[in-house]
PDB file of C-alpha atoms in Angstrom:
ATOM      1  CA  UNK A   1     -20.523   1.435   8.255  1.00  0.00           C
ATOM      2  CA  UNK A   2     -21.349  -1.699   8.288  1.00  0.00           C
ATOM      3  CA  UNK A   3     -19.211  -4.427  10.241  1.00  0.00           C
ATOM      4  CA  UNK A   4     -19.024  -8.588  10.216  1.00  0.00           C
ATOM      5  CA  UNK A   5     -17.254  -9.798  12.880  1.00  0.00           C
ATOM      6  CA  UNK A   6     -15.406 -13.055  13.373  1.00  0.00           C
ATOM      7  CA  UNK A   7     -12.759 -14.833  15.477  1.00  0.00           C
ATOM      8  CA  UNK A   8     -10.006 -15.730  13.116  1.00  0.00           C
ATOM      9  CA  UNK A   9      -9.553 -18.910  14.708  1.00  0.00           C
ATOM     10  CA  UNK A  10      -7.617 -21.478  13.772  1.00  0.00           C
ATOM     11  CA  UNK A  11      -9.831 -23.481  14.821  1.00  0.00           C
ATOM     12  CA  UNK A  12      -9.173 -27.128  14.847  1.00  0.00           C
ATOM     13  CA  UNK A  13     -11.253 -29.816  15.441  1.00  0.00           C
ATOM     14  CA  UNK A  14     -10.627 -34.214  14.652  1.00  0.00           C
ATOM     15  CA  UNK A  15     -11.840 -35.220  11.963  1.00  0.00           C
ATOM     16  CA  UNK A  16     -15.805 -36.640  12.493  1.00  0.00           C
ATOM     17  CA  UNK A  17     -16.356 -33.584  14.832  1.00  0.00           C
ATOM     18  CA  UNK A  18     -18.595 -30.875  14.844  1.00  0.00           C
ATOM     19  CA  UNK A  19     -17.299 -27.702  13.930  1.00  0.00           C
ATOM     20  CA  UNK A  20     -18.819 -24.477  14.965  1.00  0.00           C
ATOM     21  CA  UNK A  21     -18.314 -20.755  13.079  1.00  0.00           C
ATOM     22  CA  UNK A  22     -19.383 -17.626  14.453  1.00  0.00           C
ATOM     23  CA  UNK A  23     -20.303 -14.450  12.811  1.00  0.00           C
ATOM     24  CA  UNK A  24     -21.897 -11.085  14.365  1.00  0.00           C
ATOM     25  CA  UNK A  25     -22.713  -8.091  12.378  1.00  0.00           C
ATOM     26  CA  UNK A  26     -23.177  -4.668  13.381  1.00  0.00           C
ATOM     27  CA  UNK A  27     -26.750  -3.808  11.231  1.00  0.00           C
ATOM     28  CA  UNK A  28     -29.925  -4.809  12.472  1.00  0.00           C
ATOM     29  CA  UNK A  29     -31.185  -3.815   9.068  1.00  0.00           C
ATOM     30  CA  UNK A  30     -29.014  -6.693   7.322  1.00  0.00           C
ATOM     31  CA  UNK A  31     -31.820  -9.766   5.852  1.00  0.00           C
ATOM     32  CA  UNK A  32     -29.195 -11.886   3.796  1.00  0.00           C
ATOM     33  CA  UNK A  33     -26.547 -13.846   5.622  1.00  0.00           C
ATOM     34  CA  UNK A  34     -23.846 -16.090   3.229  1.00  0.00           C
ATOM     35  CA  UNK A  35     -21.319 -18.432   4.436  1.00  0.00           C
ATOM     36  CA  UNK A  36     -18.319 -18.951   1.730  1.00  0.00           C
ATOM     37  CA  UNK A  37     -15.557 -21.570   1.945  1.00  0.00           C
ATOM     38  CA  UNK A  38     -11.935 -20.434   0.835  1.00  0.00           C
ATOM     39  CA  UNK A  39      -9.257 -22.549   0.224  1.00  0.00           C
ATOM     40  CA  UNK A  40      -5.638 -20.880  -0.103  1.00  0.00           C
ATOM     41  CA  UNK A  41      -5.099 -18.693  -2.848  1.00  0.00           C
ATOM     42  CA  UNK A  42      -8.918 -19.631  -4.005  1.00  0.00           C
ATOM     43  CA  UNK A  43     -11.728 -17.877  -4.503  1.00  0.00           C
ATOM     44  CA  UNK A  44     -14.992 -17.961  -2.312  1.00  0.00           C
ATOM     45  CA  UNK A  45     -17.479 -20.396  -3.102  1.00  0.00           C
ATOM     46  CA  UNK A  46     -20.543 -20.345  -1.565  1.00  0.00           C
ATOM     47  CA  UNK A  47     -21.693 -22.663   0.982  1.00  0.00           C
ATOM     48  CA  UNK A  48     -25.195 -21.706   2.206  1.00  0.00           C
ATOM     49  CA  UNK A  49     -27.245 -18.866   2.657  1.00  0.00           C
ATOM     50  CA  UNK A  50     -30.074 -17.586   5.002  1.00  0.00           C
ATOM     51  CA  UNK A  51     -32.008 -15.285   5.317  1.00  0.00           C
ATOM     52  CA  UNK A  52     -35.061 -16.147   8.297  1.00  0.00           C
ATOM     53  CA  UNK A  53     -34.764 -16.802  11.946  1.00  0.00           C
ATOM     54  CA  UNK A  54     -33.823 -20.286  12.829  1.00  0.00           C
ATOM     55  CA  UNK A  55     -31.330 -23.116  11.102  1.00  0.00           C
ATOM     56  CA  UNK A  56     -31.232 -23.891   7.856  1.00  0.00           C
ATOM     57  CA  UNK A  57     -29.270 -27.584   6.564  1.00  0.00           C
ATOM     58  CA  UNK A  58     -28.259 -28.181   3.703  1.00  0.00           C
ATOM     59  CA  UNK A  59     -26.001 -32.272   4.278  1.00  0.00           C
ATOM     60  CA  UNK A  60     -23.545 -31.251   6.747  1.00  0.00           C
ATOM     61  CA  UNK A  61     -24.054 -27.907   7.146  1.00  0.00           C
ATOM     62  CA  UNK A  62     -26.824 -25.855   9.187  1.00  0.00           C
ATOM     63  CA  UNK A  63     -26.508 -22.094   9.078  1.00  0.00           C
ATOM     64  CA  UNK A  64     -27.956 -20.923  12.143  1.00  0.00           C
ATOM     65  CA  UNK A  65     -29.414 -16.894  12.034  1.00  0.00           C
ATOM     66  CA  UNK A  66     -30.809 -15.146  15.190  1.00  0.00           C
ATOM     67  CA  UNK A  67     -31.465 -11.329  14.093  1.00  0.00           C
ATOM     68  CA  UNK A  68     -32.316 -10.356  17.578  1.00  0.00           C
ATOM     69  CA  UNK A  69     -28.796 -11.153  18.892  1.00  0.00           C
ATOM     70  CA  UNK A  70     -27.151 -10.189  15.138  1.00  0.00           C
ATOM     71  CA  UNK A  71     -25.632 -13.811  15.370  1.00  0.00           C
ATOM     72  CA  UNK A  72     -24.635 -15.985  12.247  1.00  0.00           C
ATOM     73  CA  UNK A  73     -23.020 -19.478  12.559  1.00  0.00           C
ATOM     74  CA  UNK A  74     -22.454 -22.209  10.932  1.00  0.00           C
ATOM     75  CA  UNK A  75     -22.025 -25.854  11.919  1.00  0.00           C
ATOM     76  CA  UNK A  76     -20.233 -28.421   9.784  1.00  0.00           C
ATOM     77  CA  UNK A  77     -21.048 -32.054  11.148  1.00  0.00           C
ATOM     78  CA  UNK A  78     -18.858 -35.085  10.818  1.00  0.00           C
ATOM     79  CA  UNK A  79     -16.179 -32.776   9.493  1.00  0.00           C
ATOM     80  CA  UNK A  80     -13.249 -33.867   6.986  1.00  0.00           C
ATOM     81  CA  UNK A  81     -10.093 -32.985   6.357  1.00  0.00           C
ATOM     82  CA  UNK A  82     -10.821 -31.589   3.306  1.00  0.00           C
ATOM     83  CA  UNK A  83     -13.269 -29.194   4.998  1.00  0.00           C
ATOM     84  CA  UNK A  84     -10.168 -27.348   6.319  1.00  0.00           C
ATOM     85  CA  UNK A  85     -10.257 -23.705   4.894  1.00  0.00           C
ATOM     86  CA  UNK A  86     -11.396 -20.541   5.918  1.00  0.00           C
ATOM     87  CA  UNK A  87     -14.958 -19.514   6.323  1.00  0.00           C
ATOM     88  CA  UNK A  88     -16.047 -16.201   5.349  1.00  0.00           C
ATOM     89  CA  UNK A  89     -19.164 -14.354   6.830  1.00  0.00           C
ATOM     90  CA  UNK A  90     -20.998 -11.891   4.768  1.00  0.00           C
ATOM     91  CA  UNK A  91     -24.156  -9.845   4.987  1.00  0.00           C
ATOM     92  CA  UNK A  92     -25.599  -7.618   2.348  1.00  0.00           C
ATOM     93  CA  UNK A  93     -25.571  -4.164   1.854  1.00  0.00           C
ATOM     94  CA  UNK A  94     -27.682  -1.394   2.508  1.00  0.00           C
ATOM     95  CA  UNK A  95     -28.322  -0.979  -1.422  1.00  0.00           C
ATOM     96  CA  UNK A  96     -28.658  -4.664  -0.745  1.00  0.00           C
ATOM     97  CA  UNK A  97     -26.288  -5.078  -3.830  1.00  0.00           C
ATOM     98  CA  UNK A  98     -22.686  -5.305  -2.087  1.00  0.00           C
ATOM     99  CA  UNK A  99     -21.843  -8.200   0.280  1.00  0.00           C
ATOM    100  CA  UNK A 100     -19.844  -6.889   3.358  1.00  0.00           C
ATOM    101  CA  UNK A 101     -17.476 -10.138   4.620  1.00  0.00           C
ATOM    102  CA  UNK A 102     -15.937 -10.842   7.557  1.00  0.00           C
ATOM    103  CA  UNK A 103     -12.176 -11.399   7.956  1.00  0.00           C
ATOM    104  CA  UNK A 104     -12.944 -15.557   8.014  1.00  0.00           C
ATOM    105  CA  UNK A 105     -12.160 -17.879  10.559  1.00  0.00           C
ATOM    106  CA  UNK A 106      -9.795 -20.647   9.829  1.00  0.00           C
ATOM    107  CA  UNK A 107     -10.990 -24.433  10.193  1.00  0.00           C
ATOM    108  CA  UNK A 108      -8.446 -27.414  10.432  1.00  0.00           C
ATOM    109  CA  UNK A 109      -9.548 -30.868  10.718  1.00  0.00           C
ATOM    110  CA  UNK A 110      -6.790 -33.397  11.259  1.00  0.00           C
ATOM    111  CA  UNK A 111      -7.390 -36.662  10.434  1.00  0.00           C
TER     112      UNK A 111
ATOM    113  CA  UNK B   1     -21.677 -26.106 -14.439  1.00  0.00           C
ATOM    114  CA  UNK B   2     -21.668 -22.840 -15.371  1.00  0.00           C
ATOM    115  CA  UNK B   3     -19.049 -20.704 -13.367  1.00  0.00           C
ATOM    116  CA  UNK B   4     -17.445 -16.678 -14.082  1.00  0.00           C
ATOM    117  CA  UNK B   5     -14.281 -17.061 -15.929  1.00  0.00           C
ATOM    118  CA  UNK B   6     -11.665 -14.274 -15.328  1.00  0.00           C
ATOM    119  CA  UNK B   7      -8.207 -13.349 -17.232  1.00  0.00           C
ATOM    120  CA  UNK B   8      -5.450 -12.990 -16.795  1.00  0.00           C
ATOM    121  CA  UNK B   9      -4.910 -15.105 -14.041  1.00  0.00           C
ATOM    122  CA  UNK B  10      -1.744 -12.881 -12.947  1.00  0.00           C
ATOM    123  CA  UNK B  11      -0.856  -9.040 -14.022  1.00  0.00           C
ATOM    124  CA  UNK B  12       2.436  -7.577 -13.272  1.00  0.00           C
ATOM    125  CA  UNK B  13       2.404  -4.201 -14.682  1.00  0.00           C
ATOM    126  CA  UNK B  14       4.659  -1.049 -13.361  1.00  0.00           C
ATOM    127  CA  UNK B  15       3.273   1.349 -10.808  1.00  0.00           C
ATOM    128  CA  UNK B  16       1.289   4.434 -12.639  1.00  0.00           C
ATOM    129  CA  UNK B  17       0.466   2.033 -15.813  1.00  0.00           C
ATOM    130  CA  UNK B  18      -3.359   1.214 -16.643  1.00  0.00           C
ATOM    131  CA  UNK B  19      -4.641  -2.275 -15.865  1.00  0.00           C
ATOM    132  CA  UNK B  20      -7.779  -4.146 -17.934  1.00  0.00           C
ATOM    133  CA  UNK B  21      -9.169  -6.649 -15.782  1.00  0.00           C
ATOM    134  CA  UNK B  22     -11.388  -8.906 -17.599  1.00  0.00           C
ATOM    135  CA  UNK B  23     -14.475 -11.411 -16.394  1.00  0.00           C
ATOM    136  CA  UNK B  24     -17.083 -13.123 -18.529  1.00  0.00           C
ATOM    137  CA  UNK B  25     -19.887 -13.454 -15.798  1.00  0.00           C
ATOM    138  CA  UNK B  26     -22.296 -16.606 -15.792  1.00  0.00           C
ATOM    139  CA  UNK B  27     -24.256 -16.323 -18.653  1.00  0.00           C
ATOM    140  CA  UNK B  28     -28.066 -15.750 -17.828  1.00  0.00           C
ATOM    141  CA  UNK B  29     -26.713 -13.318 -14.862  1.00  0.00           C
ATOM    142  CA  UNK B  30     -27.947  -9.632 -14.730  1.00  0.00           C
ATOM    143  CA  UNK B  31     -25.487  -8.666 -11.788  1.00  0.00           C
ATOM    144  CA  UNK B  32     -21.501  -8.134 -11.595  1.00  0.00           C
ATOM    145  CA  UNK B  33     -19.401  -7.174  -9.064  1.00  0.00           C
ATOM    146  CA  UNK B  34     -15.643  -6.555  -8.489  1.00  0.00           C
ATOM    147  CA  UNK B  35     -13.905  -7.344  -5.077  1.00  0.00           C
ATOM    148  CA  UNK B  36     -10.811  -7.094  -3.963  1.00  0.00           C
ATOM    149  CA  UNK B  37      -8.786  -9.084  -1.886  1.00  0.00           C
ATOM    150  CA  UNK B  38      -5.063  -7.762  -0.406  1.00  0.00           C
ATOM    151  CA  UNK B  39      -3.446 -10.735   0.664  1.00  0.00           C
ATOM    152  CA  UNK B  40      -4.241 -11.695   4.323  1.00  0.00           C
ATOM    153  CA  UNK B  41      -7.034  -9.302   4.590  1.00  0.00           C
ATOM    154  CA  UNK B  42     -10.642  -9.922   3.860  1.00  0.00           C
ATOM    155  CA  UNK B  43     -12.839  -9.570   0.906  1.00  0.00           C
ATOM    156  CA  UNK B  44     -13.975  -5.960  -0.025  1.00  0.00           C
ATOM    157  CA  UNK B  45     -16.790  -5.035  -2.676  1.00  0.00           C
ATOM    158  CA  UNK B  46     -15.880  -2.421  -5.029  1.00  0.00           C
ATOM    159  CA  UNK B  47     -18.880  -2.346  -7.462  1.00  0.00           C
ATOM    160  CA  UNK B  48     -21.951  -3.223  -8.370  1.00  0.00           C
ATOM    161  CA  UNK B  49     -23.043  -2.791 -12.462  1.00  0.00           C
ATOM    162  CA  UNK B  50     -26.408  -3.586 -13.665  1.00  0.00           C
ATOM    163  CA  UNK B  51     -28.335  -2.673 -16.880  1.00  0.00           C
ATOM    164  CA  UNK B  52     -24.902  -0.992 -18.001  1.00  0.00           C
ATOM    165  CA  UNK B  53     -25.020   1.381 -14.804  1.00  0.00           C
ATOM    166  CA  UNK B  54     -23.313   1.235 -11.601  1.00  0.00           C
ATOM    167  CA  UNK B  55     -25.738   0.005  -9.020  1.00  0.00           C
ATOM    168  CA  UNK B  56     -23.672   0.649  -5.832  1.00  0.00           C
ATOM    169  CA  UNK B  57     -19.499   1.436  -5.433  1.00  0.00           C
ATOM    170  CA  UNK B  58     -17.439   1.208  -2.189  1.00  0.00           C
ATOM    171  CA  UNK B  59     -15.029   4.303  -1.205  1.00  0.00           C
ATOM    172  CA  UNK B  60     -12.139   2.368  -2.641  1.00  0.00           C
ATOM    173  CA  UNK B  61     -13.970   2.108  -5.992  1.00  0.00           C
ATOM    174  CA  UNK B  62     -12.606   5.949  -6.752  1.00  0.00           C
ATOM    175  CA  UNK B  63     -12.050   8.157  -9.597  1.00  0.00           C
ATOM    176  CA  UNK B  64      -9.192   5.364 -11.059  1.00  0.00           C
ATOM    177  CA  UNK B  65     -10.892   2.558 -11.161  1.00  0.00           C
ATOM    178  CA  UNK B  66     -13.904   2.313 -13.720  1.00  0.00           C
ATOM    179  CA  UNK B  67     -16.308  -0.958 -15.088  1.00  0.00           C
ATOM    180  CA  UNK B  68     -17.316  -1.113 -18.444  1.00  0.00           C
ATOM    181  CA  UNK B  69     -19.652  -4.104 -20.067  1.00  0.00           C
ATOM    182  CA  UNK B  70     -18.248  -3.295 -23.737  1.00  0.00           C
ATOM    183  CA  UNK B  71     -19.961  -6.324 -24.884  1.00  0.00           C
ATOM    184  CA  UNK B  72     -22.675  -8.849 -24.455  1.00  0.00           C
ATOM    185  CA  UNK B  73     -20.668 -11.246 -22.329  1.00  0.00           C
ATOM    186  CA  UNK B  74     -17.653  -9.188 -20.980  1.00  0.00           C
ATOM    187  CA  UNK B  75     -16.967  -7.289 -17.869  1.00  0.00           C
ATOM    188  CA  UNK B  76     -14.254  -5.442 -17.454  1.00  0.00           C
ATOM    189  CA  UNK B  77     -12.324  -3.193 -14.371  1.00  0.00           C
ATOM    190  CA  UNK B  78      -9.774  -0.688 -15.570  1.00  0.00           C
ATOM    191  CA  UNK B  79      -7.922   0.629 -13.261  1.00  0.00           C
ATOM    192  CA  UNK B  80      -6.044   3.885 -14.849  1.00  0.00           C
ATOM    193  CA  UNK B  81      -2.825   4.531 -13.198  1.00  0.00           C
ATOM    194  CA  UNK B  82      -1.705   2.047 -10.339  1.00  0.00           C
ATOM    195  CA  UNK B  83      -0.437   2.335  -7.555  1.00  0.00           C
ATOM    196  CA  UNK B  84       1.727  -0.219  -5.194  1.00  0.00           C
ATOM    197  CA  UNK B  85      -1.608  -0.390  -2.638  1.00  0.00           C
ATOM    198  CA  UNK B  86      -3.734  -1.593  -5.621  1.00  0.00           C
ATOM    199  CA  UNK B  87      -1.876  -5.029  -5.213  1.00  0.00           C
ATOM    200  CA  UNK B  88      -4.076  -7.649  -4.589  1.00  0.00           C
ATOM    201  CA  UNK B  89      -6.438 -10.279  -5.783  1.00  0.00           C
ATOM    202  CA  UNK B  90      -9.184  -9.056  -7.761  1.00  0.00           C
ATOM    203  CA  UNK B  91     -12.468 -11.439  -8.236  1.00  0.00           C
ATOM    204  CA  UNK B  92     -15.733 -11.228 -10.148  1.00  0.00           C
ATOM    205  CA  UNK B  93     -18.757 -12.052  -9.198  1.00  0.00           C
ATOM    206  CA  UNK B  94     -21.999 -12.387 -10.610  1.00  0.00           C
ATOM    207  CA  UNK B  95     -25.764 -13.169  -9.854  1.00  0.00           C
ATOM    208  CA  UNK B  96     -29.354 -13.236 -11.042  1.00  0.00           C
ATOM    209  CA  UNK B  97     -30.614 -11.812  -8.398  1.00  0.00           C
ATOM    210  CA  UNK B  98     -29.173  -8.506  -6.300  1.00  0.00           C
ATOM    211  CA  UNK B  99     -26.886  -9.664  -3.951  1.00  0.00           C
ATOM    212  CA  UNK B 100     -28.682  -9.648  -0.890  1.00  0.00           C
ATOM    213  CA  UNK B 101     -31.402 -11.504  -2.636  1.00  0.00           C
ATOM    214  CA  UNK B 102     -29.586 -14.636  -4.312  1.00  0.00           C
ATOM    215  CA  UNK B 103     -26.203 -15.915  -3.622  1.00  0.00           C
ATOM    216  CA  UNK B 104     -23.153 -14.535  -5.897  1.00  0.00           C
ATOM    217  CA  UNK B 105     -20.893 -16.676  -8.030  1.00  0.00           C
ATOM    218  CA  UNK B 106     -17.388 -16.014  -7.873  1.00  0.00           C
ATOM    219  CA  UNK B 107     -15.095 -16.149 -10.540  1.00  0.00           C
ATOM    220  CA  UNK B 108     -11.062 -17.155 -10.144  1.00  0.00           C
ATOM    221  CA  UNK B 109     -10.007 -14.710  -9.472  1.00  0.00           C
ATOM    222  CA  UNK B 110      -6.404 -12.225 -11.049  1.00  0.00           C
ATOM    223  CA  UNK B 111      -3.607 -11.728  -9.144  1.00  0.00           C
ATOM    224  CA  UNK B 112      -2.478  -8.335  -9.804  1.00  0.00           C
ATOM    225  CA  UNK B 113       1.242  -7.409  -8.696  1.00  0.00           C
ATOM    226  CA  UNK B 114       2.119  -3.449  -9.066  1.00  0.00           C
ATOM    227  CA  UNK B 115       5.477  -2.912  -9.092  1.00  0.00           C
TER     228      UNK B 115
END
């Protein structure tokens, strides 16, 4: 059974800080690593994905993947209010069709 | 932008009653999925459907739910007799690619309240 871990947070950060999510997972086998924004009552919406060793940016964000420690994060620079949400981890599947999430961590940025 | 559309937005139906939940997936997408989302818990796949078959199913996808494309631009879950645990948010998804291969669109999502 596959697991994603998080820390639910809140975390809260001022606004034009860095913010920094965290994400284990349980499968070595995993290769595709999303990060999903959700706003209250919202549905994800997909904020980057990675799938190779190393950071990946993408403006503000930089998804950050190291397979030999099974560690996913995510760093949001000169964060906004408006980036406050929760962030959902999710890895694929073994039939590599189903995405397994995390329970999200909660993000507030006050202004 | 193109984006998964889902209706209704909200279902209130009486416990043991059959549900249709509908979704119109992104248009040049091959792959759907159903989650499921009880509120204040996380995001859970049910199923995977491509090329009118199930690709993959969770252990809450069970003999009462079921997916059906009936057309060239619908996707539907039925669920056939619900229960008070099948409350929850219920969202679409679809992609080009399999899932752990290209990123998955999400639609709205329905709100479905079993009474």
């Amino acid at each position: 059974q596959k697991e994603v871990e998080q820390n639910s947070g809140p975390l809260s950060v001022p606004e034009g800080a860095i913010a920094s999510l965290n994400c284990t997972y349980s499968d070595r086998g995993s290769q595709s690593f999303f990060w999903y924004r959700q706003y209250s009552g919202k549905s994800p919406e997909l904020i980057m994905f990675i799938y190779s060793n190393g950071d990946k940016e993408d403006g503000r964000f930089t998804a950050q993947l190291n397979k030999a420690s099974q560690y996913v994060s995510l760093l949001i620079r000169d964060s906004q209010p408006s980036d406050s949400a929760t962030y959902l981890c999710a890895v694929n599947g073994q039939a590599g069709t189903a995405l397994i999430f995390g329970k999200g961590t909660t993000l507030s940025v006050s202004s | 932008e193109p984006e998964v559309t889902q209706t209704p937005s909200h279902q209130v139906t009486q416990m043991g009653q059959e549900v249709i939940l509908r979704c119109v997936p992104i248009s040049n997408h091959l792959y759907f999925y159903w989650y499921r989302q009880i509120l204040g818990q996380k995001v859970e796949f049910l199923v995977s459907f491509y090329n009118n078959e199930i690709s993959e199913k969770s252990e809450i996808f069970d003999d009462q739910f079921s997916v059906e494309r009936p057309d060239g631009s619908n996707f539907t879950l039925k669920i056939r007799s619900t229960k008070l645990e099948d409350s929850a948010m219920y969202f679409c998804a679809s992609s080009e690619e399999p899932a752990g291969y290209n990123e998955q669109f999400f639609g709205p999502g329905t709100r479905l309240t079993v009474l």
